[in-house]
Short mmCIF file of C-alpha atoms and ligand atoms in Angstrom, two decimals:
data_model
loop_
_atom_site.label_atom_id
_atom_site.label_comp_id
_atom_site.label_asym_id
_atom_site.label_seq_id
_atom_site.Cartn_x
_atom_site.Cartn_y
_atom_site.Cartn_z
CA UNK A 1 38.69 117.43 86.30
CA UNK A 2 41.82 115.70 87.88
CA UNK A 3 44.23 117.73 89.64
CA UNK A 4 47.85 117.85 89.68
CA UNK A 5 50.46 119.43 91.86
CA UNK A 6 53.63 119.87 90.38
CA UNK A 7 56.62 121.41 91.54
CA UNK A 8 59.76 122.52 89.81
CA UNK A 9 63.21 122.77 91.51
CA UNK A 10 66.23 123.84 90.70
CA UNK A 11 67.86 120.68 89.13
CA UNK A 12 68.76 120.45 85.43
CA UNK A 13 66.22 119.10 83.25
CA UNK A 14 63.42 122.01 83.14
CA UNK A 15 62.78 120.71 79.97
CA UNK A 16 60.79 117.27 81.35
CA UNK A 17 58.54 120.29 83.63
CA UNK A 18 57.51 122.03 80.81
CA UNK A 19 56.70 119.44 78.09
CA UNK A 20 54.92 117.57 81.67
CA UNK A 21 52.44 120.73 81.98
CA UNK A 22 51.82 121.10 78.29
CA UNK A 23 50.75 117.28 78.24
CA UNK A 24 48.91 117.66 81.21
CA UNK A 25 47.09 120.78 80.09
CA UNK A 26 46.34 118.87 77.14
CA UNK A 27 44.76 116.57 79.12
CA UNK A 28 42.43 118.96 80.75
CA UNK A 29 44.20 118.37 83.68
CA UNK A 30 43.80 120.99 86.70
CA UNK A 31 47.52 121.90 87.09
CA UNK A 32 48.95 123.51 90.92
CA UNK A 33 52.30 124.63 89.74
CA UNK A 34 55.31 125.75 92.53
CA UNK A 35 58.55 126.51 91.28
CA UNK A 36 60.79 126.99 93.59
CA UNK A 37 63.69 129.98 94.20
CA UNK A 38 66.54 127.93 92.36
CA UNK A 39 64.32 126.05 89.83
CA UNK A 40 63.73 130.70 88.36
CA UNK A 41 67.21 130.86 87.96
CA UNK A 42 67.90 127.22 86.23
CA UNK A 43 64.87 127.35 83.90
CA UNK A 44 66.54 130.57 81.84
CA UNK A 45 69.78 128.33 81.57
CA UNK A 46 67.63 125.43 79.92
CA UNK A 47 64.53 126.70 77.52
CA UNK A 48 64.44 128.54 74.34
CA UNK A 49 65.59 131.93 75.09
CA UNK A 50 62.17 134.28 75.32
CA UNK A 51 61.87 137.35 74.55
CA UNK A 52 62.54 139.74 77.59
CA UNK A 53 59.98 142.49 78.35
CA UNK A 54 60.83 145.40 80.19
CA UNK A 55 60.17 146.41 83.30
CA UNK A 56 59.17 142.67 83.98
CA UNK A 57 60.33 140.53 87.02
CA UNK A 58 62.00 137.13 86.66
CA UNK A 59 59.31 135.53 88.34
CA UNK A 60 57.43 136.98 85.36
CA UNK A 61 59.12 135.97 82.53
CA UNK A 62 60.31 132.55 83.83
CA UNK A 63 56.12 131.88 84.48
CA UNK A 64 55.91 132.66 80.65
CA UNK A 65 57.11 128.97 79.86
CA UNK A 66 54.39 127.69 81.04
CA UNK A 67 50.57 128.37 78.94
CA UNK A 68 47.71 126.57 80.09
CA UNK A 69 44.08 127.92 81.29
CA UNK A 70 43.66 125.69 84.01
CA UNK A 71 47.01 126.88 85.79
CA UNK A 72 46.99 127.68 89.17
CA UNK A 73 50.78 129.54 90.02
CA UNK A 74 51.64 129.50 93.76
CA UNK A 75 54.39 131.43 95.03
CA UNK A 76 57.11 129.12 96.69
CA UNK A 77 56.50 130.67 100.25
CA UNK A 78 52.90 130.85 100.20
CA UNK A 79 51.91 128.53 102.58
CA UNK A 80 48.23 129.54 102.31
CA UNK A 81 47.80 127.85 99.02
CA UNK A 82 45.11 125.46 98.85
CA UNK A 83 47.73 122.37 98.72
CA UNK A 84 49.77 123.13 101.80
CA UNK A 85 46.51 121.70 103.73
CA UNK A 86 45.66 117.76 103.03
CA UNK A 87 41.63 119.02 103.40
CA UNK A 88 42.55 120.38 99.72
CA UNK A 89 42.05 117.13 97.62
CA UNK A 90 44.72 116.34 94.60
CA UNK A 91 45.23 113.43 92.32
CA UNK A 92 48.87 113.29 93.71
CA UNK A 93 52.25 115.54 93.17
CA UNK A 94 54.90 115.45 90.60
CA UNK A 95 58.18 117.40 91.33
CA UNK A 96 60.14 117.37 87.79
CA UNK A 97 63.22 117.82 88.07
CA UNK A 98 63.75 117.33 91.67
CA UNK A 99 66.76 118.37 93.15
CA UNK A 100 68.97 116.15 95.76
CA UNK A 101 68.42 118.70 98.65
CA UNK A 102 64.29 118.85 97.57
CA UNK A 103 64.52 114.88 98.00
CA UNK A 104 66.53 115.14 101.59
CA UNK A 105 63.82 117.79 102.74
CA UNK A 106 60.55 116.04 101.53
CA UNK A 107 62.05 112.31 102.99
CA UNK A 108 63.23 114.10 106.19
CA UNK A 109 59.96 115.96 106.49
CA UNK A 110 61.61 118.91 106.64
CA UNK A 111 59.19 121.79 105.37
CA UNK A 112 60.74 124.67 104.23
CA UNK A 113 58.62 125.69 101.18
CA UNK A 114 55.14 125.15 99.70
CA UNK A 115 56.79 122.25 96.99
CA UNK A 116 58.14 120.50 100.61
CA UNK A 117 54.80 121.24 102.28
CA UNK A 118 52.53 119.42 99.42
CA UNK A 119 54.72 116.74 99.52
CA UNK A 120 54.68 116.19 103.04
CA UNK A 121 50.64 116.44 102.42
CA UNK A 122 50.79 113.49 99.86
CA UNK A 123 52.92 111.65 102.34
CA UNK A 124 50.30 111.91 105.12
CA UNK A 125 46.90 112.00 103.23
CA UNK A 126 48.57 108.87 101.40
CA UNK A 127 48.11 110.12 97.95
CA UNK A 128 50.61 109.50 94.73
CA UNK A 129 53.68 111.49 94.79
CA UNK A 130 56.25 111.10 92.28
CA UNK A 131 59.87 112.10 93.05
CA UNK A 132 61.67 112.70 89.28
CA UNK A 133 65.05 112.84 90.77
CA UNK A 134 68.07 114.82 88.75
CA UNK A 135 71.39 114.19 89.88
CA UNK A 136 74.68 111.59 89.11
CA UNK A 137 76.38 110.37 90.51
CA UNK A 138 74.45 109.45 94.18
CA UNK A 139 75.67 109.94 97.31
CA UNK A 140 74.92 107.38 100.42
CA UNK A 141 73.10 110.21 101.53
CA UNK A 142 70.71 110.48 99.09
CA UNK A 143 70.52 106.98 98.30
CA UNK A 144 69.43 106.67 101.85
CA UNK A 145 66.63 109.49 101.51
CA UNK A 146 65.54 107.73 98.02
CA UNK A 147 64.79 104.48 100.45
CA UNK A 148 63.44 106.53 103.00
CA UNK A 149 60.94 108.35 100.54
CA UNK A 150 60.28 105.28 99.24
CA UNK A 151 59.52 103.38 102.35
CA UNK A 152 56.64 106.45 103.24
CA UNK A 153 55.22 105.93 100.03
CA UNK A 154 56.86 108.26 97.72
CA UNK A 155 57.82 106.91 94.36
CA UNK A 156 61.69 107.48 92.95
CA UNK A 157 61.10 107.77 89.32
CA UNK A 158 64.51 109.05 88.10
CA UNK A 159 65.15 111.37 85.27
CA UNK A 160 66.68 108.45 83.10
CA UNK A 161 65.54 108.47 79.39
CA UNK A 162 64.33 105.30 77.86
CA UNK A 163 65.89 104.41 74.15
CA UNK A 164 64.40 101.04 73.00
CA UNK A 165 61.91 103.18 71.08
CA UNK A 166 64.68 104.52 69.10
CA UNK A 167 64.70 108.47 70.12
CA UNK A 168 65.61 110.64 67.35
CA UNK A 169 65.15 113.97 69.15
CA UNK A 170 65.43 115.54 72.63
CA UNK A 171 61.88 115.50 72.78
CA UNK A 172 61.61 111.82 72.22
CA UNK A 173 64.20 111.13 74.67
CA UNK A 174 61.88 113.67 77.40
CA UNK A 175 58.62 112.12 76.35
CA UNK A 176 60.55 108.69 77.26
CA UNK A 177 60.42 109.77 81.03
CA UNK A 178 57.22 111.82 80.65
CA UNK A 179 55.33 108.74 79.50
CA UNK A 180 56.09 106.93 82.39
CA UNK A 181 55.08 109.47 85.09
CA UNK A 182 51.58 109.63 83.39
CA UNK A 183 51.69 105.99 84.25
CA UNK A 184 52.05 106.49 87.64
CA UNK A 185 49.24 109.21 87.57
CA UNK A 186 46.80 107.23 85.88
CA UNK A 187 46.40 109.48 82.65
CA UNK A 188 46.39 108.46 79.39
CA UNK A 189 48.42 109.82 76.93
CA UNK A 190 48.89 110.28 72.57
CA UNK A 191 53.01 109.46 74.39
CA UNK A 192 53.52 105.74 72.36
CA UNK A 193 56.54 105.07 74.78
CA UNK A 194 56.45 101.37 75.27
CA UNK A 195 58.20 98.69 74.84
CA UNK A 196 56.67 96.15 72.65
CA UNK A 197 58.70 93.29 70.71
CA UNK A 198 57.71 92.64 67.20
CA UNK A 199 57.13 89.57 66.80
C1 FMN B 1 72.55 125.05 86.28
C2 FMN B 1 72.32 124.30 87.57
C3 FMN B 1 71.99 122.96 87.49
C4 FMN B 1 71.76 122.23 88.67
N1 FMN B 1 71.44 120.91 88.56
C5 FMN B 1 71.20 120.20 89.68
C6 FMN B 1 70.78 118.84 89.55
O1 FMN B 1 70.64 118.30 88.46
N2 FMN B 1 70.49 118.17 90.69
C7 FMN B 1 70.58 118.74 91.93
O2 FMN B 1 70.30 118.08 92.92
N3 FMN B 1 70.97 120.05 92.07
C8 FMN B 1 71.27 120.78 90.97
N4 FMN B 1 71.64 122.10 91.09
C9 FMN B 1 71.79 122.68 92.42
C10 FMN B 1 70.46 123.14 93.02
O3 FMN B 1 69.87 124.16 92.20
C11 FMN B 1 70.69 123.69 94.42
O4 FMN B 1 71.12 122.63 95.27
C12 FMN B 1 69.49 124.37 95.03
O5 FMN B 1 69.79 124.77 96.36
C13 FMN B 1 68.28 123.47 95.03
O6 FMN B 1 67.20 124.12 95.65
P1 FMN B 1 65.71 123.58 95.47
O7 FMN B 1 65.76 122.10 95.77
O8 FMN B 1 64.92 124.33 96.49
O9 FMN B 1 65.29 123.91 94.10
C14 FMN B 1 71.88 122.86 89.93
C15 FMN B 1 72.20 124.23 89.99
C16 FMN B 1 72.42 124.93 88.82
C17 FMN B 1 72.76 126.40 88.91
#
């Protein structure tokens, strides 16, 4: 069974996270899942409202947007976790959406929680980690921590829809950037996101 780390942060665009895990869990995919502080309080903003239960925490209810058996949740502090240490072997790292400030950390190898921490771990075990970056317009800043990322290995695969397979729904437009991170994980997908000319 592969495994996949992926993190959420707290850029807009918890929608490509969620439909990611559900593909991935459809894929029997082992999924390592870190959210971190910000991405709690975004997700509510974003998905289908749920239905609250008392007495629960946020932490709770937010985790309830994600199903999957082969789920592993981490808390965003937990440095313990099996993928803060590069002796735990992954199939790479996703973090969808990732925020500007995620990107400065992870390219500056700044390590402040467990999503920064695996990161740094795919960076130095040379494994596949896949920045899906959220944010317009760019600063020089970031553009310069894109390069940097990219230069130690990291891959900048921004949250940009594709629409020359003619997207009638949100979804389509989503599975336009899903599609291509499977790509870039090796998986194969039921996604039919590609361009093809008729001829
Ligand atoms: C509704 C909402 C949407 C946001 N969208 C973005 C975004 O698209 N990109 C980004 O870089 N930050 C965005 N932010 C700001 C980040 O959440 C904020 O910088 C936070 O400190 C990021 O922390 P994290 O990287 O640890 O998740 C958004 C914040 C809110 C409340």
């Amino acid at each position: 069974m592969k495994k996949v780390v992926v993190g959420i942060t707290g850029a807009s665009g918890s929608i490509y996270a969620q439909r990611l895990v559900d593909i991935l869990c459809g894929l029997d995919v082992h999924v390592h899942l870190v959210l971190s502080r910000h991405a709690m309080k975004v997700i509510p903003h974003e998905l289908q409202p749920l239905s609250f239960k008392a007495g629960k925490d946020l932490k709770h209810e937010v985790l309830r947007y994600f199903h999957g058996e082969q789920i592993d949740f981490h808390g965003w502090q937990d440095f313990t976790a099996s993928i803060a240490s590069g002796s735990y072997i992954t199939d790479g790292m996703v973090v969808c959406p990732c925020t500007a400030g995620t990107l400065g950390r992870i390219a500056n190898g700044v390590s402040t929680s467990l999503i920064d921490r695996a990161a740094d771990v795919c960076l130095k075990e040379r494994r596949k980690l896949i920045l899906v970056l959220r944010e317009k317009p760019y600063s020089e800043v970031m553009i310069e921590n894109m390069l940097k990322l990219t230069r130690s290995g990291g891959i900048i695969l921004p949250a940009s829809p594709s629409f020359y397979h003619k997207p009638d729904t949100i979804r389509d437009l989503v599975d336009s950037v899903v599609a291509r991170i499977l790509d870039h994980l090796g998986l194969e997908s039921e996604l039919k996101v590609r361009w093809e000319l008729d001829r």
